[in-house]
Amino acid sequence: MEIRKPFVAIIGAGQVGATTAQRILEKNIADVVLFDVVEGMPQGKALDLMEAAPLEGHDRRAIGTNDYKDLQGAEIVVVTAGLPRKPGMSREDLLALNAKIVTDVCSNIKRYAPESKILLVTNPLDLMTYLARRVTGFPSKRVFGMAGVLDTARMRFFIADRLGLVPKDVEAVVLGGHGDLMVPVSSRTKAGGRPSKEKIPPGELSKIEQRTRDGGAEIVALLKTGSAYYAPASSVCEMVRCVLRDEHKILPVCAYAQGEYGIKDIYFGVPAELGAGGVERIIEIPLDPEEEKGLRLSAQKVRQGVAELEKLLPS
Ligand code: APR
């Protein structure tokens, strides 16, 4: 089967990777190349997805592969390869194991798809995105990560659920590193067009903020084997569509900060415009002093993580 450009390559055909492939095909966004190191598995999943096409009514194509050569010509490569968390593990606990996998994956992306954009999903997200840039040497705007779209979607759902609203009528912003210190920006949340603060008492709003920070762990604890994948796949799909259609939509993106919010030289969750070139622009929004303080703390934690990561890498 001939894959047509512009296409998306997905590395790691596990829960997040395969669900992302399904969403990209069934929302009619692009053709998909699904890669995994496990023989037969990506081929089987791609075939299964194609057999659903007559029923889902799309004309997209997918192939599965164990050969990195099939990445040639990819517009955007989504990296989901790596281990997910087990109950009780933090995303940082995955660092050494996933750093090895992401290094191998990104060396191959550099070799076979040197013009592509890379969208990281593997955790710990901010550090794996930093690593992807370091390994490929790609311009920073072409390497970015998915976290904020997911964290924001979680917060939007929790607020909508509390108020009995349709989730898409709630706006929220979650910034910072994709970890326990992420910063739900409550001053910017709106429910049904009004500030959430007007509708939800402060104590309850801070519980929603905490549930947002713990959103990933809540699912890990329930699933017991593996981590979330439906909402992560929807989040990736949203970002991929923005890039392929050059939408210039502003989303919370794990992007390379170069002085914005007083933060420099790390990958970190910030609002950014996504378009055909990747991260077209980081946007600075006003924050209240508590939120600013939270962002600084979160940046400090990511910086510590980068130092840990650097110790594992050849200089
Ligand atoms: N190259 C390519 N694929 C690999 C490699 C490698 N070197 N090593 C592992 N994989 C594949 C596995 O074979 C598996 O199919 O990555 C896939 C990971 O899938 P799952 O175990 O189902 O994990 P998933 O839930 O999809 O999460 C993947 O995303 O959200 C993050 O924390 C999560 O880091 C984790 C990643």
CSV table of N, CA and C and ligand atoms in Angstrom, one decimal, residues 11-17 35-38 41 68 79-85 94 98 101 104-105 121-124 226-229 232, ligand 1:
chain,number,residue,atom,x,y,z
A,11,ILE,N,6.0,6.4,16.2
A,11,ILE,CA,7.0,5.4,16.7
A,11,ILE,C,6.5,4.9,18.1
A,12,GLY,N,6.3,3.6,18.1
A,12,GLY,CA,5.7,3.0,19.3
A,12,GLY,C,4.2,2.7,19.0
A,13,ALA,N,3.9,1.5,18.7
A,13,ALA,CA,2.5,1.2,18.4
A,13,ALA,C,1.8,0.6,19.5
A,14,GLY,N,2.1,1.0,20.7
A,14,GLY,CA,1.4,0.6,22.0
A,14,GLY,C,0.1,1.3,22.1
A,15,GLN,N,-0.3,1.5,23.4
A,15,GLN,CA,-1.6,2.1,23.7
A,15,GLN,C,-1.8,3.5,23.1
A,16,VAL,N,-0.8,4.3,23.4
A,16,VAL,CA,-0.9,5.7,23.0
A,16,VAL,C,-0.7,5.8,21.4
A,17,GLY,N,0.3,5.1,20.9
A,17,GLY,CA,0.6,5.1,19.5
A,17,GLY,C,-0.5,4.6,18.6
A,35,PHE,N,5.2,2.5,13.5
A,35,PHE,CA,6.5,1.7,13.7
A,35,PHE,C,6.5,1.1,15.1
A,36,ASP,N,7.0,-0.1,15.2
A,36,ASP,CA,7.4,-0.6,16.5
A,36,ASP,C,8.5,-1.6,16.4
A,37,VAL,N,9.2,-1.9,17.5
A,37,VAL,CA,10.3,-2.9,17.4
A,37,VAL,C,9.7,-4.3,17.5
A,38,VAL,N,8.5,-4.4,18.0
A,38,VAL,CA,7.9,-5.8,18.1
A,38,VAL,C,7.5,-6.2,16.7
A,41,MET,N,3.5,-6.7,15.2
A,41,MET,CA,2.5,-6.0,15.9
A,41,MET,C,2.0,-4.7,15.2
A,68,TYR,N,13.0,1.4,10.0
A,68,TYR,CA,13.0,2.8,10.1
A,68,TYR,C,13.0,3.5,8.7
A,79,VAL,N,6.6,10.5,18.8
A,79,VAL,CA,7.3,9.5,19.5
A,79,VAL,C,6.6,9.0,20.8
A,80,THR,N,6.1,7.8,20.8
A,80,THR,CA,5.4,7.3,22.0
A,80,THR,C,6.2,6.1,22.5
A,81,ALA,N,7.3,5.8,21.9
A,81,ALA,CA,8.1,4.6,22.3
A,81,ALA,C,8.6,4.7,23.7
A,82,GLY,N,8.5,3.7,24.5
A,82,GLY,CA,9.0,3.8,25.9
A,82,GLY,C,8.1,3.1,26.8
A,83,LEU,N,8.5,3.0,28.1
A,83,LEU,CA,7.7,2.4,29.1
A,83,LEU,C,6.7,3.3,29.7
A,84,PRO,N,5.5,2.9,30.0
A,84,PRO,CA,4.5,3.7,30.7
A,84,PRO,C,4.8,3.5,32.2
A,85,ARG,N,4.1,4.3,33.1
A,85,ARG,CA,4.3,4.2,34.5
A,85,ARG,C,3.5,3.0,35.1
A,94,LEU,N,10.9,7.0,35.1
A,94,LEU,CA,11.1,6.3,33.8
A,94,LEU,C,12.4,6.9,33.1
A,98,ASN,N,13.7,5.2,29.5
A,98,ASN,CA,13.2,5.8,28.3
A,98,ASN,C,14.2,6.7,27.6
A,101,ILE,N,15.8,4.5,25.0
A,101,ILE,CA,14.9,4.2,23.9
A,101,ILE,C,14.7,5.5,23.0
A,104,ASP,N,17.8,6.1,20.8
A,104,ASP,CA,17.8,5.2,19.7
A,104,ASP,C,16.8,5.7,18.6
A,105,VAL,N,15.6,6.0,19.1
A,105,VAL,CA,14.5,6.4,18.1
A,105,VAL,C,14.9,7.7,17.4
A,121,VAL,N,6.0,12.3,23.1
A,121,VAL,CA,4.9,11.9,24.1
A,121,VAL,C,5.5,11.1,25.2
A,122,THR,N,6.6,10.5,25.0
A,122,THR,CA,7.2,9.6,26.0
A,122,THR,C,7.6,10.4,27.2
A,123,ASN,N,7.3,9.8,28.4
A,123,ASN,CA,7.7,10.5,29.7
A,123,ASN,C,9.0,10.1,30.2
A,124,PRO,N,9.7,10.9,31.0
A,124,PRO,CA,9.2,12.2,31.5
A,124,PRO,C,9.3,13.2,30.4
A,226,GLY,N,-0.2,0.0,33.0
A,226,GLY,CA,-0.1,1.1,32.0
A,226,GLY,C,-0.7,2.4,32.4
A,227,SER,N,-0.6,3.4,31.5
A,227,SER,CA,-1.1,4.7,31.8
A,227,SER,C,-2.1,5.1,30.8
A,228,ALA,N,-2.6,6.4,31.0
A,228,ALA,CA,-3.7,6.9,30.1
A,228,ALA,C,-3.3,6.8,28.6
A,229,TYR,N,-4.3,6.6,27.8
A,229,TYR,CA,-4.1,6.7,26.4
A,229,TYR,C,-5.2,7.3,25.5
A,232,PRO,N,-4.6,11.2,26.0
A,232,PRO,CA,-3.3,11.6,25.3
A,232,PRO,C,-3.4,11.5,23.8
B,1,APR,N1,11.7,1.7,19.4
B,1,APR,C1,10.4,1.7,19.1
B,1,APR,N2,9.4,1.3,19.9
B,1,APR,C2,9.7,0.9,21.1
B,1,APR,C3,11.0,0.8,21.5
B,1,APR,C4,12.0,1.3,20.6
B,1,APR,N3,13.3,1.3,21.0
B,1,APR,N4,11.0,0.4,22.8
B,1,APR,C5,9.7,0.1,23.1
B,1,APR,N5,8.9,0.4,22.1
B,1,APR,C6,7.5,0.3,22.0
B,1,APR,C7,6.9,-0.9,22.7
B,1,APR,O1,7.1,-2.1,21.9
B,1,APR,C8,5.5,-0.6,22.9
B,1,APR,O2,4.7,-1.1,21.8
B,1,APR,O3,6.8,1.4,22.6
B,1,APR,C9,5.5,1.0,22.8
B,1,APR,C10,5.0,1.6,24.1
B,1,APR,O4,3.6,1.2,24.3
B,1,APR,P1,2.9,0.9,25.7
B,1,APR,O5,3.8,0.1,26.5
B,1,APR,O6,1.5,0.5,25.4
B,1,APR,O7,3.0,2.4,26.4
B,1,APR,P2,2.0,3.6,26.2
B,1,APR,O8,0.9,3.5,27.2
B,1,APR,O9,1.6,3.7,24.7
B,1,APR,O10,2.9,4.8,26.6
B,1,APR,C11,4.0,5.2,25.9
B,1,APR,O11,3.8,7.5,26.4
B,1,APR,O12,2.3,8.6,27.8
B,1,APR,C12,3.6,8.1,27.6
B,1,APR,O13,4.3,7.6,29.9
B,1,APR,C13,3.9,7.0,28.6
B,1,APR,O14,6.3,6.9,28.2
B,1,APR,C14,5.0,6.3,28.0
B,1,APR,C15,4.7,6.4,26.5
